[in-house]
Tab-separated table of C-alpha atoms in Angstrom:
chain	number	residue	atom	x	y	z
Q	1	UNK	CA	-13.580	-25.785	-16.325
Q	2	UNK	CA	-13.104	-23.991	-13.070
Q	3	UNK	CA	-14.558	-20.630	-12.994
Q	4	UNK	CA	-14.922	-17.787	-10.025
Q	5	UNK	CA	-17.941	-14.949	-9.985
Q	6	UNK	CA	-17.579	-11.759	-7.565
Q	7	UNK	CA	-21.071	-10.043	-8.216
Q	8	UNK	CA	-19.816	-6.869	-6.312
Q	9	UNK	CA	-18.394	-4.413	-8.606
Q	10	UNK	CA	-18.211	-2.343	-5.802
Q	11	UNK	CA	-18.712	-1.897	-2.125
Q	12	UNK	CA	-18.477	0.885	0.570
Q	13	UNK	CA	-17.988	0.500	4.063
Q	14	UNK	CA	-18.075	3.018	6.826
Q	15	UNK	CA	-14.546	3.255	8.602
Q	16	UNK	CA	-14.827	0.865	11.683
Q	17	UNK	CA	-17.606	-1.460	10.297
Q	18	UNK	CA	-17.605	-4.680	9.270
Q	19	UNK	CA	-18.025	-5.468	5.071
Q	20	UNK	CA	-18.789	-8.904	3.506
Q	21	UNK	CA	-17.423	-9.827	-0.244
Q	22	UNK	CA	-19.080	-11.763	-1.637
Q	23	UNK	CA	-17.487	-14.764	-3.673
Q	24	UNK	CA	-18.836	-18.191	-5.791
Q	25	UNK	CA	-17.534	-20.623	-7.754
Q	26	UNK	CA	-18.499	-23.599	-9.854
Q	27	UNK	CA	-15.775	-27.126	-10.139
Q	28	UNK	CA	-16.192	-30.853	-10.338
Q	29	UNK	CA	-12.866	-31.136	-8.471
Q	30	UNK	CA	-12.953	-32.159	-4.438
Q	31	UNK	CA	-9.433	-31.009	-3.532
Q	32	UNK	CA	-8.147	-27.523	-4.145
Q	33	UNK	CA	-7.412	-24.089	-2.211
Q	34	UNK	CA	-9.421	-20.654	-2.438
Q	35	UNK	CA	-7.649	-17.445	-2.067
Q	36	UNK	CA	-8.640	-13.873	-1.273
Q	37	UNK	CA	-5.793	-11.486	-2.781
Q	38	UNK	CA	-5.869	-7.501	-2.078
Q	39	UNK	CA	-4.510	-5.109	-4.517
Q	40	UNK	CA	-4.087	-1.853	-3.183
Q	41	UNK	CA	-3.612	1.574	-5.643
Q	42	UNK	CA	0.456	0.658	-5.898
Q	43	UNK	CA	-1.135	-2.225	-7.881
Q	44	UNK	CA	0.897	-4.567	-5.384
Q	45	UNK	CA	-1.134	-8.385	-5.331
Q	46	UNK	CA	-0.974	-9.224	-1.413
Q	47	UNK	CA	-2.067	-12.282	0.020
Q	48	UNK	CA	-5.291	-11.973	2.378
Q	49	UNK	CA	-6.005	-15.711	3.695
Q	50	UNK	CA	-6.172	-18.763	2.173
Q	51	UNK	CA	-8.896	-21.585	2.478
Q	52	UNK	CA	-8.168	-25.167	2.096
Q	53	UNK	CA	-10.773	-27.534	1.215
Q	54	UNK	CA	-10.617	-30.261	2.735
Q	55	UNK	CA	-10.718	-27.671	5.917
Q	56	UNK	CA	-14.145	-27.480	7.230
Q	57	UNK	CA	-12.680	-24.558	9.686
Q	58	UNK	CA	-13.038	-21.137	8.215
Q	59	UNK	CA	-9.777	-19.345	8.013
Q	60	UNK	CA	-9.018	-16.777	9.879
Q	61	UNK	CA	-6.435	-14.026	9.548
Q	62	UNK	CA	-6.531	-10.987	12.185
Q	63	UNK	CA	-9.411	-8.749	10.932
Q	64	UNK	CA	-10.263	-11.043	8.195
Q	65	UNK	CA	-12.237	-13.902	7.930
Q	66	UNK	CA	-13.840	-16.505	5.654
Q	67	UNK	CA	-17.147	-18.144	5.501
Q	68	UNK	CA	-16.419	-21.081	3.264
Q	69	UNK	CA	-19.611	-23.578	1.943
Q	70	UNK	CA	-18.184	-26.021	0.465
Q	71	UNK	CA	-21.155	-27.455	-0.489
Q	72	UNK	CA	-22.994	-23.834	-1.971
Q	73	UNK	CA	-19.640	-22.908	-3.437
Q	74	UNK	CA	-19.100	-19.764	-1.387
Q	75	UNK	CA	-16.507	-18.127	-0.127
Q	76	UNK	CA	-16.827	-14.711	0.842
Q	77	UNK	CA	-14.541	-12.211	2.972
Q	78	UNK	CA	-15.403	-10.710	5.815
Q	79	UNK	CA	-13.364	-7.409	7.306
Q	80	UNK	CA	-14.454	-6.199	10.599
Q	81	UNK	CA	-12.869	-3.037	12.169
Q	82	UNK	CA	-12.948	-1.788	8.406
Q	83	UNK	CA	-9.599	0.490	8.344
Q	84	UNK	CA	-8.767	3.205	5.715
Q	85	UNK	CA	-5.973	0.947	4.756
Q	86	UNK	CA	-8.600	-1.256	3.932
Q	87	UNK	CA	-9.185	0.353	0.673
Q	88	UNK	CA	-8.176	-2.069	-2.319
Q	89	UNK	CA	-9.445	-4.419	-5.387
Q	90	UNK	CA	-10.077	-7.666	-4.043
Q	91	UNK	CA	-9.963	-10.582	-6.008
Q	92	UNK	CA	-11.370	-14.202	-5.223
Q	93	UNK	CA	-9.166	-17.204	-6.777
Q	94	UNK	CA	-9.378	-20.490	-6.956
Q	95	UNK	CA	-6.447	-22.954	-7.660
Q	96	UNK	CA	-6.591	-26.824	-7.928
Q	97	UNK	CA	-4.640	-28.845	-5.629
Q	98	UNK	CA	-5.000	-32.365	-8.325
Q	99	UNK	CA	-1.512	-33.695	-8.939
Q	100	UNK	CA	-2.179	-33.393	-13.032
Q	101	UNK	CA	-3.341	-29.585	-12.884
Q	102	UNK	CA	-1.296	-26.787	-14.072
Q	103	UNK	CA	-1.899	-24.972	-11.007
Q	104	UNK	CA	-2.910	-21.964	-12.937
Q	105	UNK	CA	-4.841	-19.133	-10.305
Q	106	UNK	CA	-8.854	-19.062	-11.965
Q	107	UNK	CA	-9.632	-15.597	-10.841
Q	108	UNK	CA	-12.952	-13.103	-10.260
Q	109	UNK	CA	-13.922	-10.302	-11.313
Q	110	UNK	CA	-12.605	-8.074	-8.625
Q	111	UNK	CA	-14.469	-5.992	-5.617
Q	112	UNK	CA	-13.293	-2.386	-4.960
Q	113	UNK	CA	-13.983	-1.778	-1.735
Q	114	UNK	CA	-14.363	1.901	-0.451
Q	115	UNK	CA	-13.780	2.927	3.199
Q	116	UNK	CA	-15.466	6.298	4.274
Q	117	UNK	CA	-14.057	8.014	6.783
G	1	UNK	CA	12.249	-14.027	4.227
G	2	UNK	CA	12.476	-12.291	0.956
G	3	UNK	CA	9.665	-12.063	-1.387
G	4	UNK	CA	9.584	-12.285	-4.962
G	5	UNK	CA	11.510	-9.390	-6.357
G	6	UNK	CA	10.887	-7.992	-9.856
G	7	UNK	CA	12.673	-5.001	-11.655
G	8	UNK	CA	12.491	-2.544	-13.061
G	9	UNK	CA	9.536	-1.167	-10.929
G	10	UNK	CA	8.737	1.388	-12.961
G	11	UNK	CA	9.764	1.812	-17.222
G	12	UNK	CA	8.672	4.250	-19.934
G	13	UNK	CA	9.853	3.744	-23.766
G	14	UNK	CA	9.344	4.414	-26.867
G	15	UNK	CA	7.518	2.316	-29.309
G	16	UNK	CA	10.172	-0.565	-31.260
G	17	UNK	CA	12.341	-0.745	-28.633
G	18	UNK	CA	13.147	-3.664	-26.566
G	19	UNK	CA	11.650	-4.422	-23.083
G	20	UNK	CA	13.397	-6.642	-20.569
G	21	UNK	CA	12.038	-7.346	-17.071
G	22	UNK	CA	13.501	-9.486	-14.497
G	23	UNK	CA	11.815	-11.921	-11.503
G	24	UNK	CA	13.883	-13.357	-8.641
G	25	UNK	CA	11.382	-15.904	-7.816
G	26	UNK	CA	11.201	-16.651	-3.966
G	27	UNK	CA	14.083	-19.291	-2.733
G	28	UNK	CA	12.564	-23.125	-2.664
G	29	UNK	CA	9.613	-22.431	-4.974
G	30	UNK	CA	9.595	-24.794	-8.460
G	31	UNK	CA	6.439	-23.158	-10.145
G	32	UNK	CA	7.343	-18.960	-11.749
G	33	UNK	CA	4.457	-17.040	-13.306
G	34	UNK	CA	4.388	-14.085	-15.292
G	35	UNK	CA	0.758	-12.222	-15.512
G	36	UNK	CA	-0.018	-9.022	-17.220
G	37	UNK	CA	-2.446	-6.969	-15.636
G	38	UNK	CA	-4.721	-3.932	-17.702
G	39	UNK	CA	-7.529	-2.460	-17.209
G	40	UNK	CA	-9.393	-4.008	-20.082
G	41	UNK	CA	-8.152	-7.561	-19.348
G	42	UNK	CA	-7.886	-7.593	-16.278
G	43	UNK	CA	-5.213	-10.194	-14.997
G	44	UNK	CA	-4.215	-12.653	-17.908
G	45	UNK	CA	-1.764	-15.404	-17.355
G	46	UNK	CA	1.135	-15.037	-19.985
G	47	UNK	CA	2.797	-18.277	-19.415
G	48	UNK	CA	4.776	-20.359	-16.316
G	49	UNK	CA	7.821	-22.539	-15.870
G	50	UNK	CA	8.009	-25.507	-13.640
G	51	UNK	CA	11.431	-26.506	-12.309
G	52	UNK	CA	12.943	-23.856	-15.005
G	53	UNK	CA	10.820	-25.379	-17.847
G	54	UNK	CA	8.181	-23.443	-20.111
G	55	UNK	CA	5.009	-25.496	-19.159
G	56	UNK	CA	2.450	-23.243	-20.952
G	57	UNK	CA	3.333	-20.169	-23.040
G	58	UNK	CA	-0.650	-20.209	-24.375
G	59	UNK	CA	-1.135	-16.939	-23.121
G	60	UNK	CA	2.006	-14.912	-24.411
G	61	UNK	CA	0.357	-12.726	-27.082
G	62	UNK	CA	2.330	-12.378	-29.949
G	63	UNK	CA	6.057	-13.547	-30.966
G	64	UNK	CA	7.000	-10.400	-29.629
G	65	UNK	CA	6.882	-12.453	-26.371
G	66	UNK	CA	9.330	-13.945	-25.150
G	67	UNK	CA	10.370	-15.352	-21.571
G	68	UNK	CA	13.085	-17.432	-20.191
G	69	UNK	CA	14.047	-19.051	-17.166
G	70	UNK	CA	18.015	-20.270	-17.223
G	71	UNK	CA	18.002	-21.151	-13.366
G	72	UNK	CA	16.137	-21.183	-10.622
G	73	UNK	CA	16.370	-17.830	-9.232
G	74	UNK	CA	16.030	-15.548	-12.462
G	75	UNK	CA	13.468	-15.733	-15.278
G	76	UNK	CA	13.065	-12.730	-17.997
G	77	UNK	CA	10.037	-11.093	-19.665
G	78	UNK	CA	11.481	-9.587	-23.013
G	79	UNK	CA	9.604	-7.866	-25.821
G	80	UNK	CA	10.586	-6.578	-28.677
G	81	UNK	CA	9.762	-4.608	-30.628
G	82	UNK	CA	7.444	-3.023	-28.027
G	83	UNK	CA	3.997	-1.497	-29.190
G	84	UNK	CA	1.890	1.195	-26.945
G	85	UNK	CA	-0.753	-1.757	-26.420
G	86	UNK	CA	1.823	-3.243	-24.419
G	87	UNK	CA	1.679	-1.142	-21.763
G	88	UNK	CA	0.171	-2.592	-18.336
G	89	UNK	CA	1.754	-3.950	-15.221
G	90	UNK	CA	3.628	-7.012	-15.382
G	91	UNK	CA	3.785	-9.645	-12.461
G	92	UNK	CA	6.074	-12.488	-11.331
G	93	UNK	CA	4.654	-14.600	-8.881
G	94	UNK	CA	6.283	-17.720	-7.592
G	95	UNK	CA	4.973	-21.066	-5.739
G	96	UNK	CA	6.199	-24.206	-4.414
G	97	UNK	CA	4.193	-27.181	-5.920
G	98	UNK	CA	0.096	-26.502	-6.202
G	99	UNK	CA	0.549	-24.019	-2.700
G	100	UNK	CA	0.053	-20.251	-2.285
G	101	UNK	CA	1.189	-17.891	-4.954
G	102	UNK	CA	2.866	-15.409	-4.028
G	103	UNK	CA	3.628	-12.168	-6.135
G	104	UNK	CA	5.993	-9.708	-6.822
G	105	UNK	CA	5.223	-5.844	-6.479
G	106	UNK	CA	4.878	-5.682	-10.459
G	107	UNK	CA	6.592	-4.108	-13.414
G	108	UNK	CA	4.721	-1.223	-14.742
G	109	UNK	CA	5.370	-0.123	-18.378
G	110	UNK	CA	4.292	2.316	-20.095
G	111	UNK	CA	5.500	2.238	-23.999
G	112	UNK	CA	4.680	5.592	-25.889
C-alpha cells in the first residue's frame, strides 16, 4: 500500500523568503501523479501544482515549485517570495494513475506553514 | 469554468435530525468524492461514485450514512439521525478519470 509522510508539523517563514516542505513517500507502482494541496483557515482544499511521474521536469507553478526524486521518493514544495497569503495547511498526496486503481488521494500528515511579517 | 459547488456552506442542528448536503460535481468529470475532514481524523475518504455508481462506500461510518448520486451533476450526503460526533467539514471533490481532484469549498456542520 501507498503511503505519504510530511515530517514537518510545522514551519515558519519570514515574509519574503523562500520555505521548503518537505514530502516522502513509499509505492511499488511506476505510473502515478503527486499533488501539493493548500488549505487555508476557510478550510477551502486548493490545488498548488501537480507532478507527473513519468515527468522528469519539476513542475512549476508561479512562486511554487517542486523538487521531485523519483528515485528517493521526494517531493517537496518550495515557495519563494513567501507572502502572508501564504499562510495555510499543506498537504502532500499521492494518487495512482494504474488503470485498475480506485484513484483514491493517499494523503500526509499536513505542514502548517507560518509567515511572519 | 465553474468549480465544484457544494451547499449548504455553513449548517448548525440539533442532535436526531436529518442532514442533507449537496455537490454539483464539475461538468465532464466521471469520478465524485465525498471526504470528511476533523481535527482528530484528519481527512477520511467516506466513499466515491464512478460514472454515478457507488464504487466504495468502505469509509461511510455508520448506517446513518448515506449518499447518492442520481445523475451526473448532483450527488447527496444525508445523515440521519445526526449525532454531535458528526460534526466536521464535509467535501465534494470531483475528477475526470485517475487526473487532478479538484474540491469543493466544503460543508461545515456543526450538530449540537
Amino acid at each position: 500500500a501507498q503511503t505519504v509522510t510530511q515530517s514537518q508539523p510545522e514551519m515558519s517563514v519570514q515574509e519574503a523568503e523562500t520555505v521548503t516542505l518537505s514530502c516522502t513517500y513509499d509505492t511499488s507502482e511506476s505510473d502515478y501523479y503527486l499533488f501539493w494541496y493548500k488549505q487555508p483557515p476557510s478550510r477551502q482544499m486548493i490545488l498548488v501544482i501537480r507532478q507527473e511521474a513519468y515527468k522528469q521536469q519539476n513542475a512549476t507553478e508561479n512562486r511554487f515549485s517542486v523538487n521531485f526524486q523519483k528515485a528517493a521518493k521526494s517531493f517537496s514544495l518550495k515557495i519563494s517570495d513567501s507572502q502572508l497569503g501564504d499562510a495555510a495547511m499543506y498537504f502532500c498526496a499521492y494518487r495512482s494513475r494504474l488503470g485498475d486503481s480506485n484513484y483514491q488521494l493517499i494523503w500526509g500528515a499536513g505542514t502548517k506553514l507560518i509567515i511572519k511579517p | 469554468d465553474a468549480g465544484v459547488i457544494q451547499s449548504p456552506r455553513h449548517e448548525v442542528t440539533e442532535m436526531g435530525q436529518e442532514v442533507t448536503l449537496r455537490c454539483k460535481p464539475i461538468s465532464g468529470h466521471d469520478y465524485l468524492f465525498w471526504y470528511r475532514q476533523t481535527m482528530m481524523r484528519g481527512l477520511e475518504l467516506l466513499i466515491y461514485f464512478n460514472n454515478n455508481v457507488p464504487i466504495d462506500d468502505s469509509g461511510m461510518p455508520e448506517d446513518r450514512f448515506s449518499a447518492k448520486m442520481p445523475n451526473a451533476s448532483f450527488s447527496t450526503l444525508k445523515i440521519q439521525p445526526s449525532e454531535p460526533r458528526d460534526s466536521a467539514v464535509y467535501f465534494c471533490a470531483s475528477s475526470f478519470l485517475g487526473n487532478t481532484i479538484y474540491f469543493g469549498e466544503g460543508s461545515w456542520l456543526t450538530v449540537v
